[in-house]
mmCIF file of C-alpha atoms in Angstrom:
data_model
loop_
_atom_site.group_PDB
_atom_site.id
_atom_site.type_symbol
_atom_site.label_atom_id
_atom_site.label_comp_id
_atom_site.label_asym_id
_atom_site.label_seq_id
_atom_site.Cartn_x
_atom_site.Cartn_y
_atom_site.Cartn_z
ATOM 1 C CA MET A 509 -93.291 -157.000 -3.034
ATOM 2 C CA SER A 510 -94.971 -154.617 -0.571
ATOM 3 C CA VAL A 511 -97.209 -155.462 2.342
ATOM 4 C CA PRO A 512 -100.481 -153.482 2.428
ATOM 5 C CA GLY A 513 -101.690 -152.051 5.684
ATOM 6 C CA PRO A 514 -101.165 -149.131 8.055
ATOM 7 C CA PRO A 515 -97.766 -147.432 8.156
ATOM 8 C CA PRO A 516 -95.159 -149.279 10.244
ATOM 9 C CA PRO A 517 -94.173 -148.047 13.726
ATOM 10 C CA ASP A 518 -91.135 -145.812 14.120
ATOM 11 C CA GLY A 519 -87.850 -147.607 13.541
ATOM 12 C CA VAL A 520 -89.298 -150.261 11.216
ATOM 13 C CA LEU A 521 -88.402 -150.122 7.551
ATOM 14 C CA ALA A 522 -91.323 -150.343 5.127
ATOM 15 C CA GLY A 523 -89.707 -150.342 1.693
ATOM 16 C CA PRO A 524 -86.601 -151.441 -0.149
ATOM 17 C CA PRO A 525 -83.377 -150.508 1.652
ATOM 18 C CA PHE A 526 -81.143 -147.558 0.766
ATOM 19 C CA GLY A 527 -83.952 -145.464 -0.822
ATOM 20 C CA ARG A 528 -84.062 -147.354 -4.137
ATOM 21 C CA GLY A 529 -86.993 -149.011 -5.758
ATOM 22 C CA PRO A 530 -86.876 -152.582 -7.033
ATOM 23 C CA GLY A 531 -84.865 -152.956 -10.176
ATOM 24 C CA GLU A 532 -83.108 -149.586 -9.916
ATOM 25 C CA PRO A 533 -79.386 -149.810 -10.711
ATOM 26 C CA THR A 534 -76.705 -149.045 -8.200
ATOM 27 C CA GLN A 535 -75.622 -145.415 -8.475
ATOM 28 C CA GLY A 536 -72.019 -144.674 -9.378
ATOM 29 C CA LEU A 537 -71.542 -147.655 -11.691
ATOM 30 C CA SER A 538 -71.797 -147.380 -15.464
ATOM 31 C CA ASP A 539 -72.825 -150.017 -17.966
ATOM 32 C CA THR A 540 -69.401 -149.753 -19.600
ATOM 33 C CA SER A 541 -67.483 -151.162 -16.643
ATOM 34 C CA PRO A 542 -64.196 -152.833 -17.583
ATOM 35 C CA ASP A 543 -65.150 -155.818 -15.474
ATOM 36 C CA GLU A 544 -68.666 -156.824 -16.510
ATOM 37 C CA GLY A 545 -68.739 -159.871 -14.187
ATOM 38 C CA LEU A 546 -68.319 -157.595 -11.176
ATOM 39 C CA LEU A 547 -71.272 -155.447 -12.250
ATOM 40 C CA GLU A 548 -73.487 -158.525 -12.510
ATOM 41 C CA ASP A 549 -72.315 -159.717 -9.072
ATOM 42 C CA LEU A 550 -73.065 -156.306 -7.585
ATOM 43 C CA THR A 551 -76.533 -156.225 -9.169
ATOM 44 C CA VAL A 552 -77.252 -159.707 -7.838
ATOM 45 C CA GLU A 553 -76.170 -158.623 -4.373
ATOM 46 C CA ASP A 554 -78.420 -155.536 -4.492
ATOM 47 C CA LYS A 555 -81.338 -157.742 -5.493
ATOM 48 C CA ALA A 556 -80.446 -160.192 -2.746
ATOM 49 C CA VAL A 557 -80.325 -157.379 -0.176
ATOM 50 C CA GLU A 558 -83.696 -156.116 -1.372
ATOM 51 C CA GLN A 559 -85.242 -159.571 -1.316
ATOM 52 C CA LEU A 560 -83.829 -160.355 2.127
ATOM 53 C CA ALA A 561 -85.077 -157.059 3.553
ATOM 54 C CA GLU A 562 -88.494 -157.524 1.998
ATOM 55 C CA GLY A 563 -88.625 -161.108 3.229
ATOM 56 C CA LEU A 564 -87.799 -160.058 6.770
ATOM 57 C CA LEU A 565 -90.388 -157.297 6.643
ATOM 58 C CA SER A 566 -93.041 -159.562 5.172
ATOM 59 C CA HIS A 567 -92.271 -162.131 7.877
ATOM 60 C CA TYR A 568 -92.546 -159.817 10.897
ATOM 61 C CA LEU A 569 -94.830 -156.994 9.769
ATOM 62 C CA PRO A 570 -98.065 -159.050 9.555
ATOM 63 C CA ASP A 571 -97.519 -160.381 13.104
ATOM 64 C CA LEU A 572 -96.949 -156.868 14.400
ATOM 65 C CA GLN A 573 -100.065 -155.594 12.635
ATOM 66 C CA ARG A 574 -102.123 -158.469 14.046
ATOM 67 C CA SER A 575 -100.739 -157.740 17.514
ATOM 68 C CA LYS A 576 -101.622 -154.059 17.153
ATOM 69 C CA GLN A 577 -105.128 -154.988 16.051
ATOM 70 C CA ALA A 578 -105.415 -157.428 18.978
ATOM 71 C CA LEU A 579 -104.371 -154.671 21.388
ATOM 72 C CA GLN A 580 -106.954 -152.334 19.883
ATOM 73 C CA GLU A 581 -109.613 -155.025 20.196
ATOM 74 C CA LEU A 582 -108.606 -155.722 23.789
ATOM 75 C CA THR A 583 -108.777 -152.041 24.596
ATOM 76 C CA ALA A 584 -112.207 -151.794 22.979
ATOM 77 C CA LEU A 585 -113.360 -154.906 24.850
ATOM 78 C CA GLU A 586 -112.140 -153.471 28.120
ATOM 79 C CA ARG A 587 -114.105 -150.276 27.504
ATOM 80 C CA LYS A 588 -117.227 -152.312 26.747
ATOM 81 C CA LYS A 589 -116.725 -154.440 29.841
ATOM 82 C CA LYS A 590 -116.395 -151.333 31.999
ATOM 83 C CA GLU A 591 -119.726 -150.082 30.670
ATOM 84 C CA VAL A 592 -121.396 -153.455 31.299
ATOM 85 C CA LEU A 593 -119.763 -153.911 34.689
ATOM 86 C CA GLY A 594 -120.939 -150.499 35.847
ATOM 87 C CA SER A 595 -124.199 -152.104 36.964
ATOM 88 C CA ARG A 596 -122.628 -155.190 38.624
ATOM 89 C CA SER A 597 -120.984 -155.460 41.919
ATOM 90 C CA VAL A 598 -117.545 -154.015 42.600
ATOM 91 C CA ARG A 599 -116.047 -157.421 43.430
ATOM 92 C CA VAL A 600 -116.930 -158.941 40.070
ATOM 93 C CA ALA A 601 -115.657 -155.827 38.301
ATOM 94 C CA ARG A 602 -112.324 -156.020 40.127
ATOM 95 C CA ALA A 603 -111.900 -159.704 39.311
ATOM 96 C CA VAL A 604 -112.584 -159.144 35.635
ATOM 97 C CA GLN A 605 -110.321 -156.119 35.636
ATOM 98 C CA LEU A 606 -107.483 -158.148 37.168
ATOM 99 C CA GLN A 607 -108.014 -160.874 34.607
ATOM 100 C CA ASN A 608 -107.913 -158.305 31.785
ATOM 101 C CA GLN A 609 -104.772 -156.777 33.204
ATOM 102 C CA VAL A 610 -103.111 -160.206 33.246
ATOM 103 C CA VAL A 611 -104.100 -160.744 29.610
ATOM 104 C CA LEU A 612 -102.872 -157.267 28.703
ATOM 105 C CA LEU A 613 -99.576 -157.847 30.496
ATOM 106 C CA ASP A 614 -99.066 -161.117 28.635
ATOM 107 C CA THR A 615 -99.916 -159.434 25.350
ATOM 108 C CA LEU A 616 -97.551 -156.559 26.100
ATOM 109 C CA GLU A 617 -94.742 -158.965 26.905
ATOM 110 C CA GLN A 618 -95.295 -160.667 23.562
ATOM 111 C CA GLU A 619 -95.310 -157.283 21.804
ATOM 112 C CA ILE A 620 -92.083 -156.277 23.526
ATOM 113 C CA SER A 621 -90.391 -159.467 22.335
ATOM 114 C CA LYS A 622 -91.628 -158.789 18.787
ATOM 115 C CA PHE A 623 -90.292 -155.251 18.883
ATOM 116 C CA LYS A 624 -86.943 -156.591 20.059
ATOM 117 C CA GLU A 625 -86.945 -158.835 16.991
ATOM 118 C CA CYS A 626 -87.607 -155.743 14.857
ATOM 119 C CA HIS A 627 -84.610 -154.009 16.387
ATOM 120 C CA SER A 628 -82.464 -157.021 15.579
ATOM 121 C CA MET A 629 -83.746 -156.704 12.003
ATOM 122 C CA LEU A 630 -82.378 -153.140 11.955
ATOM 123 C CA ASP A 631 -79.020 -154.576 13.019
ATOM 124 C CA ILE A 632 -79.211 -156.988 10.075
ATOM 125 C CA ASN A 633 -79.846 -154.056 7.729
ATOM 126 C CA ALA A 634 -76.780 -152.313 9.151
ATOM 127 C CA LEU A 635 -74.740 -155.459 8.477
ATOM 128 C CA PHE A 636 -75.981 -155.527 4.883
ATOM 129 C CA THR A 637 -74.975 -151.886 4.473
ATOM 130 C CA GLU A 638 -71.538 -152.599 5.896
ATOM 131 C CA ALA A 639 -71.120 -155.646 3.639
ATOM 132 C CA LYS A 640 -72.035 -153.541 0.603
ATOM 133 C CA HIS A 641 -69.482 -150.907 1.647
ATOM 134 C CA TYR A 642 -66.700 -153.482 1.965
ATOM 135 C CA HIS A 643 -67.679 -155.109 -1.324
ATOM 136 C CA ALA A 644 -67.281 -151.736 -3.034
ATOM 137 C CA LYS A 645 -63.844 -151.394 -1.437
ATOM 138 C CA LEU A 646 -62.873 -154.833 -2.737
ATOM 139 C CA VAL A 647 -64.037 -153.908 -6.223
ATOM 140 C CA ASN A 648 -61.888 -150.760 -6.119
ATOM 141 C CA ILE A 649 -58.871 -152.711 -4.874
ATOM 142 C CA ARG A 650 -59.334 -155.237 -7.667
ATOM 143 C CA LYS A 651 -59.471 -152.455 -10.259
ATOM 144 C CA GLU A 652 -56.299 -150.948 -8.823
ATOM 145 C CA MET A 653 -54.587 -154.337 -8.882
ATOM 146 C CA LEU A 654 -55.570 -154.875 -12.527
ATOM 147 C CA MET A 655 -54.265 -151.423 -13.402
ATOM 148 C CA LEU A 656 -50.985 -152.098 -11.566
ATOM 149 C CA HIS A 657 -50.692 -155.467 -13.327
ATOM 150 C CA GLU A 658 -51.085 -153.777 -16.701
ATOM 151 C CA LYS A 659 -48.466 -151.159 -15.813
ATOM 152 C CA THR A 660 -45.977 -153.799 -14.654
ATOM 153 C CA SER A 661 -46.574 -155.819 -17.827
ATOM 154 C CA LYS A 662 -45.863 -152.740 -19.938
ATOM 155 C CA LEU A 663 -42.733 -151.993 -17.891
ATOM 156 C CA LYS A 664 -41.502 -155.569 -18.305
ATOM 157 C CA LYS A 665 -42.025 -155.398 -22.074
ATOM 158 C CA ARG A 666 -40.207 -152.080 -22.224
ATOM 159 C CA ALA A 667 -37.329 -153.420 -20.120
ATOM 160 C CA LEU A 668 -37.062 -156.482 -22.398
ATOM 161 C CA LYS A 669 -36.987 -154.257 -25.487
ATOM 162 C CA LEU A 670 -34.302 -152.064 -23.915
ATOM 163 C CA GLN A 671 -32.255 -155.112 -22.975
ATOM 164 C CA GLN A 672 -32.540 -156.509 -26.497
ATOM 165 C CA LYS A 673 -31.562 -153.121 -27.942
ATOM 166 C CA ARG A 674 -28.499 -152.927 -25.675
ATOM 167 C CA GLN A 675 -27.462 -156.455 -26.587
ATOM 168 C CA LYS A 676 -27.843 -155.624 -30.257
ATOM 169 C CA GLU A 677 -25.780 -152.448 -29.817
ATOM 170 C CA GLU A 678 -23.064 -154.384 -27.940
ATOM 171 C CA LEU A 679 -23.036 -157.019 -30.679
ATOM 172 C CA GLU A 680 -22.709 -154.316 -33.348
ATOM 173 C CA ARG A 681 -19.872 -152.661 -31.386
ATOM 174 C CA GLU A 682 -18.107 -155.996 -31.057
ATOM 175 C CA GLN A 683 -18.498 -156.647 -34.781
ATOM 176 C CA GLN A 684 -17.214 -153.123 -35.508
ATOM 177 C CA ARG A 685 -14.161 -153.767 -33.306
ATOM 178 C CA GLU A 686 -13.481 -157.011 -35.076
ATOM 179 C CA LYS A 687 -13.730 -155.291 -38.475
ATOM 180 C CA GLU A 688 -11.382 -152.530 -37.305
ATOM 181 C CA PHE A 689 -8.985 -155.101 -35.917
ATOM 182 C CA GLU A 690 -9.041 -157.013 -39.235
ATOM 183 C CA ARG A 691 -8.521 -153.785 -41.155
ATOM 184 C CA GLU A 692 -5.570 -152.813 -38.961
ATOM 185 C CA LYS A 693 -4.165 -156.276 -39.455
ATOM 186 C CA GLN A 694 -4.412 -155.882 -43.184
ATOM 187 C CA LEU A 695 -2.934 -152.385 -43.084
ATOM 188 C CA THR A 696 0.083 -153.323 -40.984
ATOM 189 C CA ALA A 697 3.219 -153.703 -43.005
ATOM 190 C CA LYS A 698 4.153 -157.234 -43.783
ATOM 191 C CA PRO A 699 7.767 -157.999 -44.481
ATOM 192 C CA ALA A 700 8.337 -159.312 -47.932
ATOM 193 C CA LYS A 701 9.457 -162.826 -48.300
ATOM 194 C CA ARG A 702 12.960 -163.342 -49.551
ATOM 195 C CA THR A 703 13.361 -165.639 -52.352
#
C-alpha cells in the first residue's frame, strides 16, 4: 500500500524496507530448503516487516504532508497580509506580524515534534533490520545443529555396528578355542583300561 503525494522529506522512508517490493522473496533462500517451516516463518516475518513499515509511514506521512501544506498556506497568508497591511498603520501591522510569528512558532514546534517521531521511526527500522540479521543467524545455527545431530547419529550407528562386530569376533574366537580345546582333549592319549 503506497501513500500518494509529494516525495517525503530527507530521512523518511517512502517504500517497502530493504529495497524489495511487496511479495518479493528474500534473496539467498531457495524453495528447496531442508526446513520448509523456517522458510514460511521467514516469509511471514518479511511481510510483517513490510506491513509494519508501511503502517508507520501511512500513519505519520499524511500528518507531515498536512503540516507542510499548512506551513505553505501560512506563508502565503503572511505574504497576502503584508500586501494588505502596507496601507494600514505600522502599529496594526506589527501586532498582526507578532501574532503570525506566534502562530508560526507554535506550528514549527509541532513540526519539530513530528520530525522527531520520524527519526524514532528510523530507529524502529534499524531494529527490524537487526532482528532480521539475528534471525538469519539463528536459522544458520539451527541448520548446523541439525547437521551435527545427523553426523552424531551416524557415528553412534557405526560405533554400535563395530561393537557388535567385535563381540561377534570375540564369540567366534571363544568358540574356536573351545573346539581346539575339545580336539586336543580327544587327541590326548588315554590310558587303556585294564581288564
